[in-house]
PDB file of C-alpha atoms and ligand atoms in Angstrom:
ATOM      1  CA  UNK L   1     116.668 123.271  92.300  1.00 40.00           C
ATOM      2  CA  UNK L   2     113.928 123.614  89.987  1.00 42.00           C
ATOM      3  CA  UNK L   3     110.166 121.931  90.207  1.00 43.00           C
ATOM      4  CA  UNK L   4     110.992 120.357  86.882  1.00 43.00           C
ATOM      5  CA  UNK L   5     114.594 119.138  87.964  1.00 48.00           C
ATOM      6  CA  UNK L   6     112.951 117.763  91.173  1.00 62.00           C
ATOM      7  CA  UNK L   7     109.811 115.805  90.023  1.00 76.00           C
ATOM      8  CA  UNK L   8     112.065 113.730  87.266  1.00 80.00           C
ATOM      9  CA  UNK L   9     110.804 110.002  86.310  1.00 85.00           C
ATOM     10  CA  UNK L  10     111.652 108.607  89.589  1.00 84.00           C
ATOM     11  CA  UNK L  11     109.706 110.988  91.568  1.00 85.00           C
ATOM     12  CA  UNK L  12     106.761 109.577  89.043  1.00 88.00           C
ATOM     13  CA  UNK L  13     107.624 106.333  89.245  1.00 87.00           C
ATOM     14  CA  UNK L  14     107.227 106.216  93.234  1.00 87.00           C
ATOM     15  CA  UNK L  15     103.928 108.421  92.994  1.00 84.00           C
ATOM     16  CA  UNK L  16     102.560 105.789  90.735  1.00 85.00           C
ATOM     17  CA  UNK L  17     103.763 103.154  93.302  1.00 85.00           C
ATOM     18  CA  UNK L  18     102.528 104.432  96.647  1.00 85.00           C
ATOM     19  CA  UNK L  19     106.204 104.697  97.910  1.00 87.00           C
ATOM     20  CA  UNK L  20     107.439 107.451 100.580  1.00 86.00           C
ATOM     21  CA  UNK L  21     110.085 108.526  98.225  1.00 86.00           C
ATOM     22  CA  UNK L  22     112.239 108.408  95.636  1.00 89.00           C
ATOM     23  CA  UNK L  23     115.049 107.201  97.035  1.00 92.00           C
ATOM     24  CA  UNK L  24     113.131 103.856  96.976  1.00 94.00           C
ATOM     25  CA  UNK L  25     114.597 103.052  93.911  1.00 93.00           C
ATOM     26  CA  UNK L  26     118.635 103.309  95.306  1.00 95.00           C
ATOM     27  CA  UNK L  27     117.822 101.019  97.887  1.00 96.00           C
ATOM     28  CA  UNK L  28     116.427  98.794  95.233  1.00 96.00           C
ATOM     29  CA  UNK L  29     119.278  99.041  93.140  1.00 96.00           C
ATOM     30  CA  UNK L  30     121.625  98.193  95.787  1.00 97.00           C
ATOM     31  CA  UNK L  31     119.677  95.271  97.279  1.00 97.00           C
ATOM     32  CA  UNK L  32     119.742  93.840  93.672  1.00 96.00           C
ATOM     33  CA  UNK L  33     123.170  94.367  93.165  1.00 96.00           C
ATOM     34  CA  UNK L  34     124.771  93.709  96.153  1.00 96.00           C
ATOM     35  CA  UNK L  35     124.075  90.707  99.151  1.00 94.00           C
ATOM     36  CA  UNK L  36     123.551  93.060 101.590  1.00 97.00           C
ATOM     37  CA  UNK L  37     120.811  91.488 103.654  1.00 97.00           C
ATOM     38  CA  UNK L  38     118.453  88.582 103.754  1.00 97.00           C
ATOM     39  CA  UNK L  39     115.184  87.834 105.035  1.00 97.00           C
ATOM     40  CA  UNK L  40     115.093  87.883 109.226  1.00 97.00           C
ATOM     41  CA  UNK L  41     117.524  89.988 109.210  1.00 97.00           C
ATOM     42  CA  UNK L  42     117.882  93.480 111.597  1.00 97.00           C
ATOM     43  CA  UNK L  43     118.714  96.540 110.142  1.00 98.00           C
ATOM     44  CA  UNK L  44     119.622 100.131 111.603  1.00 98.00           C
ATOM     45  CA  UNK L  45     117.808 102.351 108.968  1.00 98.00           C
ATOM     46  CA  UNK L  46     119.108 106.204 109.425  1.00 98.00           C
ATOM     47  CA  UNK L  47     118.061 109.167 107.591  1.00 98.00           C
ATOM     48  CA  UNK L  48     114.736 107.077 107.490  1.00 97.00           C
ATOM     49  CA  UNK L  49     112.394 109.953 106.602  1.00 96.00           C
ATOM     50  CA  UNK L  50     109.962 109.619 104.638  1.00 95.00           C
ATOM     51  CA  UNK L  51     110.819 106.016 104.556  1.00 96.00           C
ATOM     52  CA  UNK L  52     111.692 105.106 100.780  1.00 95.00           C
ATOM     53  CA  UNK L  53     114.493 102.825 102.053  1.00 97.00           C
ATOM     54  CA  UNK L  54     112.480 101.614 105.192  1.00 97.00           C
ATOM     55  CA  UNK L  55     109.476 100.461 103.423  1.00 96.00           C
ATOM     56  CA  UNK L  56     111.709  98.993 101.098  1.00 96.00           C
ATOM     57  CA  UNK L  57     114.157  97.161 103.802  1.00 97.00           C
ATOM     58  CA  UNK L  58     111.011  96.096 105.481  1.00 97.00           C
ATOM     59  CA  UNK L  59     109.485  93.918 102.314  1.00 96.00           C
ATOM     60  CA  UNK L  60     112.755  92.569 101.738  1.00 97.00           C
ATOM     61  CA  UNK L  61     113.571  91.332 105.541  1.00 98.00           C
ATOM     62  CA  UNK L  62     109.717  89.969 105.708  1.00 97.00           C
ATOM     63  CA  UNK L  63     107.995  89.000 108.987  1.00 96.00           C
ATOM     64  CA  UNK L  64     110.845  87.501 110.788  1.00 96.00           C
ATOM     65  CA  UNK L  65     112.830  91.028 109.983  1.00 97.00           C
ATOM     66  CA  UNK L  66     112.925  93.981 111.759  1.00 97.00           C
ATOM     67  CA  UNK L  67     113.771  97.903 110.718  1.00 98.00           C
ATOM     68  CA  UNK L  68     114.949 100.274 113.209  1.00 98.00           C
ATOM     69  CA  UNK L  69     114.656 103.367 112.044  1.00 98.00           C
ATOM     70  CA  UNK L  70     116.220 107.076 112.907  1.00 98.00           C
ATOM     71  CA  UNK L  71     114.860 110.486 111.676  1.00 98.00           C
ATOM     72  CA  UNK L  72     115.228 113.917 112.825  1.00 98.00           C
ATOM     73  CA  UNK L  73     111.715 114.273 111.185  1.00 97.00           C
ATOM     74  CA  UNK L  74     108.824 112.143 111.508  1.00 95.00           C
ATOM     75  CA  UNK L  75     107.728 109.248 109.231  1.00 91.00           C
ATOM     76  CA  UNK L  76     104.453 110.558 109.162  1.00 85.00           C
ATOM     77  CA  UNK L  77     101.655 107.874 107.645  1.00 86.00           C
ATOM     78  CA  UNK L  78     103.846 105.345 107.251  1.00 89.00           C
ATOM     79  CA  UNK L  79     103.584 101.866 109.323  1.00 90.00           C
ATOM     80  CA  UNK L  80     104.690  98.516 108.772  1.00 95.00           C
ATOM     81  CA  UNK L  81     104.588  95.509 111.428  1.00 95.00           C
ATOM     82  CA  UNK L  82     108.165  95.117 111.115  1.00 97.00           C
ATOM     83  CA  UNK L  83     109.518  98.704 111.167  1.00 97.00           C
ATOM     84  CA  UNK L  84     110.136 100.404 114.399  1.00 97.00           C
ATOM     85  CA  UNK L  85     111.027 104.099 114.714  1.00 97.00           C
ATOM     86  CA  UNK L  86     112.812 106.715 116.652  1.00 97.00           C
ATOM     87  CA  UNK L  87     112.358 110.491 116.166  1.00 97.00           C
ATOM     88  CA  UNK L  88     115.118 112.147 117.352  1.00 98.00           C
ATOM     89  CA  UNK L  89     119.158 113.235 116.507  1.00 98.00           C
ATOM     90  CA  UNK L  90     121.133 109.902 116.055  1.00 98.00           C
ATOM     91  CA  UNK L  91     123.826 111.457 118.067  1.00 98.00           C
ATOM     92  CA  UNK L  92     121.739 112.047 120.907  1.00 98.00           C
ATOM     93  CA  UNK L  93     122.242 110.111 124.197  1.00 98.00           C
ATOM     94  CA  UNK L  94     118.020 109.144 123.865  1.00 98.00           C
ATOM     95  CA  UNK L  95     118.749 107.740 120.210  1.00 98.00           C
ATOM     96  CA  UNK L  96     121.951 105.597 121.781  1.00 96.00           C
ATOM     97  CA  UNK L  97     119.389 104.403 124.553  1.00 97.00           C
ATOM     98  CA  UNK L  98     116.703 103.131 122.200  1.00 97.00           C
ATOM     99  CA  UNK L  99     119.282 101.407 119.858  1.00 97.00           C
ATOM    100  CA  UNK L 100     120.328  99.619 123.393  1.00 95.00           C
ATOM    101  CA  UNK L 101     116.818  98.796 124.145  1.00 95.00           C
ATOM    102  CA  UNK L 102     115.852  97.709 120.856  1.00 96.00           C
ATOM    103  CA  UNK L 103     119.004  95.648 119.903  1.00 96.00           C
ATOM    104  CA  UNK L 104     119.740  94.384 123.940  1.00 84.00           C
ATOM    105  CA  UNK L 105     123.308  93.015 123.483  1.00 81.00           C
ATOM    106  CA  UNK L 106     125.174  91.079 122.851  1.00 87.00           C
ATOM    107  CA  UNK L 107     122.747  90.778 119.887  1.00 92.00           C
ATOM    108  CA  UNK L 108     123.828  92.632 117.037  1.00 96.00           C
ATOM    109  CA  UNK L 109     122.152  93.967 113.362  1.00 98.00           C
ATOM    110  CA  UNK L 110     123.184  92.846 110.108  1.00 98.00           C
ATOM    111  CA  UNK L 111     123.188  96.124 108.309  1.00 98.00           C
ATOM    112  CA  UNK L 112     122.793 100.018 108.967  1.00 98.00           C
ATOM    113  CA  UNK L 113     121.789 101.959 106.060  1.00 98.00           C
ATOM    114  CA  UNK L 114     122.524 105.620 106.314  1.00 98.00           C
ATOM    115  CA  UNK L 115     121.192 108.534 103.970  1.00 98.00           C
ATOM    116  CA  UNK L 116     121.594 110.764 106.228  1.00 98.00           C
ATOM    117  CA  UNK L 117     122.203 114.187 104.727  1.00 97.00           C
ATOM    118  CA  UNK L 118     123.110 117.530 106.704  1.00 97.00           C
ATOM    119  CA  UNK L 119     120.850 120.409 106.020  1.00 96.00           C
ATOM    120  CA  UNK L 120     122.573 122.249 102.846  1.00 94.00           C
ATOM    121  CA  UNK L 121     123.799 125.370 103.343  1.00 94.00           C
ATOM    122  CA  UNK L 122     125.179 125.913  99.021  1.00 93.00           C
ATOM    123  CA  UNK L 123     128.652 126.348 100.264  1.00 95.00           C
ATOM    124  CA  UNK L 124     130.704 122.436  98.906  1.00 93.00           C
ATOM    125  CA  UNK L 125     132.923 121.702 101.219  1.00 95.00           C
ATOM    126  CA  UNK L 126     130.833 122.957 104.562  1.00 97.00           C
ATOM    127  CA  UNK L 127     127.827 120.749 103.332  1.00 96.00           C
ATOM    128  CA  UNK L 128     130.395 117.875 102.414  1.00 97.00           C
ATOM    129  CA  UNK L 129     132.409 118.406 106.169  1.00 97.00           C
ATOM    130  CA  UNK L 130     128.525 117.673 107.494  1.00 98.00           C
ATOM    131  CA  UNK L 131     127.979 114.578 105.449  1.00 98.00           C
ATOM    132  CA  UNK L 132     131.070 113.655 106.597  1.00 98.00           C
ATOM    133  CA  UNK L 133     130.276 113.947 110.326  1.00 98.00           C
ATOM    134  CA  UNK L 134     126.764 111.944 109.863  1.00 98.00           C
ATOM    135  CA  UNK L 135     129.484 109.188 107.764  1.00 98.00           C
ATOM    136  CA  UNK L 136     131.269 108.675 110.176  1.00 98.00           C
ATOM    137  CA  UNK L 137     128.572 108.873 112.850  1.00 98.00           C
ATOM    138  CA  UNK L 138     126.994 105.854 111.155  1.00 98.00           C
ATOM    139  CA  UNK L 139     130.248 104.220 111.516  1.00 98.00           C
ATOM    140  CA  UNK L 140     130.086 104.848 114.957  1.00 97.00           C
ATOM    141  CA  UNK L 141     126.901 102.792 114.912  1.00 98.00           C
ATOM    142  CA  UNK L 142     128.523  99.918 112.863  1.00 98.00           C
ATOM    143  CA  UNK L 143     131.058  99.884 115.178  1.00 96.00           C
ATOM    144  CA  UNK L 144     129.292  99.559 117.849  1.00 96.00           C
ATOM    145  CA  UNK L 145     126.117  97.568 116.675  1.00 96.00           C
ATOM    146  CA  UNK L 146     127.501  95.377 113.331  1.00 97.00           C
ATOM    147  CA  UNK L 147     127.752  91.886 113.537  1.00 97.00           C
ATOM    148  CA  UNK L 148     130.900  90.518 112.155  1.00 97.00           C
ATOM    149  CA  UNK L 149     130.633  89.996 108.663  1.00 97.00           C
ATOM    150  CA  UNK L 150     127.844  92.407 108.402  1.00 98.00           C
ATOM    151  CA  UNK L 151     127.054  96.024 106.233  1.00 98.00           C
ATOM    152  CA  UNK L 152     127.510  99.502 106.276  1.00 98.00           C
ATOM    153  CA  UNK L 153     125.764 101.501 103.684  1.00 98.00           C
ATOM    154  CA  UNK L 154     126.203 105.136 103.784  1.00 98.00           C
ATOM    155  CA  UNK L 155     125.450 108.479 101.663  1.00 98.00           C
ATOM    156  CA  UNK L 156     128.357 110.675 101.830  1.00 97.00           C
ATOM    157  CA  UNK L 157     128.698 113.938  99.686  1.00 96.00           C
ATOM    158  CA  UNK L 158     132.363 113.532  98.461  1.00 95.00           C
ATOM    159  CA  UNK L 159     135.237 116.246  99.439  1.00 95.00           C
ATOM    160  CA  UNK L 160     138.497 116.854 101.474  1.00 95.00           C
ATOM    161  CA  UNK L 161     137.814 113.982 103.819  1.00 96.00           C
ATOM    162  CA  UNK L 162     136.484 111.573 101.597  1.00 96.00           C
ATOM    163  CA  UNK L 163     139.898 109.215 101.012  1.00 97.00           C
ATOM    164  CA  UNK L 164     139.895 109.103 105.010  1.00 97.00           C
ATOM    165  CA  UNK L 165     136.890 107.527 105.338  1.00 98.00           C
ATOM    166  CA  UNK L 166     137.205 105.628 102.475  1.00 98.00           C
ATOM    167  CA  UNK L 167     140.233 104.541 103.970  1.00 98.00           C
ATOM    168  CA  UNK L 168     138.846 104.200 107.645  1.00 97.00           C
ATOM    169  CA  UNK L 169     135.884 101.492 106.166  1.00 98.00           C
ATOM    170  CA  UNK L 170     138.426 100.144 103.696  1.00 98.00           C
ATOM    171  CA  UNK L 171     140.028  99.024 107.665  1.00 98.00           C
ATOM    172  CA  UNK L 172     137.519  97.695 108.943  1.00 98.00           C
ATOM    173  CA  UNK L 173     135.445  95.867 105.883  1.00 98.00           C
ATOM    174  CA  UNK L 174     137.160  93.523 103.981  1.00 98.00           C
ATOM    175  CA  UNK L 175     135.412  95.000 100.956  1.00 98.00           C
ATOM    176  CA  UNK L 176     134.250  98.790 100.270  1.00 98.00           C
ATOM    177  CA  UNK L 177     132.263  99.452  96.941  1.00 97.00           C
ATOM    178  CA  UNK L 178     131.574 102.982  95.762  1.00 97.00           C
ATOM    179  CA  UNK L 179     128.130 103.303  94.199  1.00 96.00           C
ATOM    180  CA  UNK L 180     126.430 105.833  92.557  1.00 93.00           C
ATOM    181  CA  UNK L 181     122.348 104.756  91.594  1.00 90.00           C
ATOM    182  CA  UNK L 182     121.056 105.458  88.593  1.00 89.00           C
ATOM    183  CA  UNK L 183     117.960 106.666  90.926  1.00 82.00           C
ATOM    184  CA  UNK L 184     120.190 109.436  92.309  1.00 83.00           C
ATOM    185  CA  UNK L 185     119.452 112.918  90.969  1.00 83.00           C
ATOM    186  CA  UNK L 186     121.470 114.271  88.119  1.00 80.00           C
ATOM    187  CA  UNK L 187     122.263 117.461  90.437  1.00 81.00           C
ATOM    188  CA  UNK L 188     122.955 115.602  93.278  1.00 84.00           C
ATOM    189  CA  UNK L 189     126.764 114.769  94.085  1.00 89.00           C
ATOM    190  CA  UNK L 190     126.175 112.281  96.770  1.00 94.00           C
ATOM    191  CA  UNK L 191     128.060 108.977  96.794  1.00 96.00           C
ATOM    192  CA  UNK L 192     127.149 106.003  98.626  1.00 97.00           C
ATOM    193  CA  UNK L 193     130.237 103.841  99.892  1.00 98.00           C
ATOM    194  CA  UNK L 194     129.202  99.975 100.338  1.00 98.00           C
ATOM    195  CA  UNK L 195     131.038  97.951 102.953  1.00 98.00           C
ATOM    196  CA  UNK L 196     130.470  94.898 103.306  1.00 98.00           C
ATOM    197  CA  UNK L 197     132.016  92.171 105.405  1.00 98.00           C
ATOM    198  CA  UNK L 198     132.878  93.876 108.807  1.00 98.00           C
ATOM    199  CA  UNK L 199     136.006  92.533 110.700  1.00 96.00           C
ATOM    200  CA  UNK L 200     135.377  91.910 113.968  1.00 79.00           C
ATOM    201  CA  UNK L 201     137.421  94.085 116.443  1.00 74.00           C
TER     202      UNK L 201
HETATM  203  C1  SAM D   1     117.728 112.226 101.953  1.00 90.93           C
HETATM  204  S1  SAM D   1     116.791 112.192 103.415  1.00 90.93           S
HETATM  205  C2  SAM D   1     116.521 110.472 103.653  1.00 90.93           C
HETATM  206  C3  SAM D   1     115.558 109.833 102.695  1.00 90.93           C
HETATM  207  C4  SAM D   1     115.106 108.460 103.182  1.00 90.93           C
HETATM  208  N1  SAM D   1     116.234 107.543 103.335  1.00 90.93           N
HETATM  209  C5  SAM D   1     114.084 107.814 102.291  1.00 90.93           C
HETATM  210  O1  SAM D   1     114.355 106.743 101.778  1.00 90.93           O
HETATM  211  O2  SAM D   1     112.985 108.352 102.139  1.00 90.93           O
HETATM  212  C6  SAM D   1     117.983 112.545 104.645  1.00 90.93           C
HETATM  213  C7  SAM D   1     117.450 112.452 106.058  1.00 90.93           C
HETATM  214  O3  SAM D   1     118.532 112.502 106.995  1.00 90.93           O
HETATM  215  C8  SAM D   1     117.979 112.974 108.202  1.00 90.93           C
HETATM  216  N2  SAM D   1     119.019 113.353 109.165  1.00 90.93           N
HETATM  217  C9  SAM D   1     119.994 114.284 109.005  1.00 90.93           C
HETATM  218  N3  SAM D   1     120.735 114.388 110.123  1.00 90.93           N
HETATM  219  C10 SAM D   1     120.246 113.473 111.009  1.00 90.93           C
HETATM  220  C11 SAM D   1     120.587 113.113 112.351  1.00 90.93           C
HETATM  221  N4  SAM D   1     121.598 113.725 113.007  1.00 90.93           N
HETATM  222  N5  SAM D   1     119.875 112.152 112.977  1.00 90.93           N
HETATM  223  C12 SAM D   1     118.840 111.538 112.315  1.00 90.93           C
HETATM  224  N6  SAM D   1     118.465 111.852 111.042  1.00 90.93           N
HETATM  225  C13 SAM D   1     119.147 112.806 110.396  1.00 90.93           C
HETATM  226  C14 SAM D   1     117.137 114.162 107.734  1.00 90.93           C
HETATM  227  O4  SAM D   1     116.182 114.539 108.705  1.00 90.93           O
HETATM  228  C15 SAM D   1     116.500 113.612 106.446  1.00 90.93           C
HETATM  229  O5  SAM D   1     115.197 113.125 106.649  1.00 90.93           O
END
């Protein structure tokens, strides 16, 4: 990608703001659209690096909220009173351990927001296979951590196993939006698939 494509008016607009990123503005877009959370709430933030979406998800849940966020890479500067972070692989055994400790059951979160995004190789359908795997690992994570009735937000990059886990959330949520911000990049082919109102199991 070029400097020009990648420093469009969002990348501007979050400069001018002081936020992490870019992908500020998707969360934004989605919180505004959708009811996906409300203030007190917990949240399972993944993919948080550099923290666009947990800065945002931490203003929006305000002091009685909490953010627990996931990165493979750190989150550098950033601190807020309410956001609490892990560095390490989500599908690591430590990562599972500090959601436990964090969460201690049988409390639950309201939401987990994934971006997560594999490390792109240029070749489709190997880079959309790897967004698939980190979908359905935050599904995992709903499953396991989503209150009934709650959200899962999650970036996928759309292609041969898409309609199965479209399908798979469609199962589980009794509603499954697919969203595409205007914030997004105009290269970028990622989707985000909303679900909101998890059945219990
Ligand atoms: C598009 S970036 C996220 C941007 C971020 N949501 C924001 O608002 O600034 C995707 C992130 O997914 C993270 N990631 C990819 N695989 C991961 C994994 N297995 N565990 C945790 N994080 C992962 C990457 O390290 C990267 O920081």
């Amino acid at each position: 990608m070029s400097k020009y494509q990648h420093k469009d008016r969002y990348y501007h607009k979050a400069k001018a703001q002081g936020l992490p990123s870019r992908a500020s503005f998707k969360i934004e877009e989605m919180l505004k659209k959708f009811p996906l959370i409300k203030a007190g709430d917990t949240v399972i933030d993944l993919g948080a690096a550099p923290g666009g979406w947990s800065v945002l998800l931490s203003k929006a849940l305000g002091p009685k909220g909490k953010v627990l966020a996931i990165d493979l890479e750190n989150l550098g500067k950033l601190k807020r009173p309410n956001l609490i972070f892990f560095h390490g692989d989500i599908c690591s055994d430590d990562a599972q351990q500090w959601l436990q400790d964090q969460i201690a059951a049988p409390q639950k979160v309201s939401a987990v927001f994934s971006d997560m995004a594999p490390k792109l190789s240029g070749i489709t359908f190997k880079d959309a296979y790897d967004s698939y795997q980190l979908a359905m690992m935050s599904f995992q994570v709903a499953q396991q951590w989503l209150q009934p009735g709650g959200c899962l937000v999650c970036k996928i990059f759309p292609g041969a196993e898409f309609t199965e886990f479209h399908q798979t959330l469609k199962k589980h949520f009794a509603k499954v939006k697919v969203f595409e911000p205007q914030a997004k990049r105009k290269t970028s082919i990622e989707i985000y698939l909303l679900a909101m109102d998890f059945k219990a199991p």
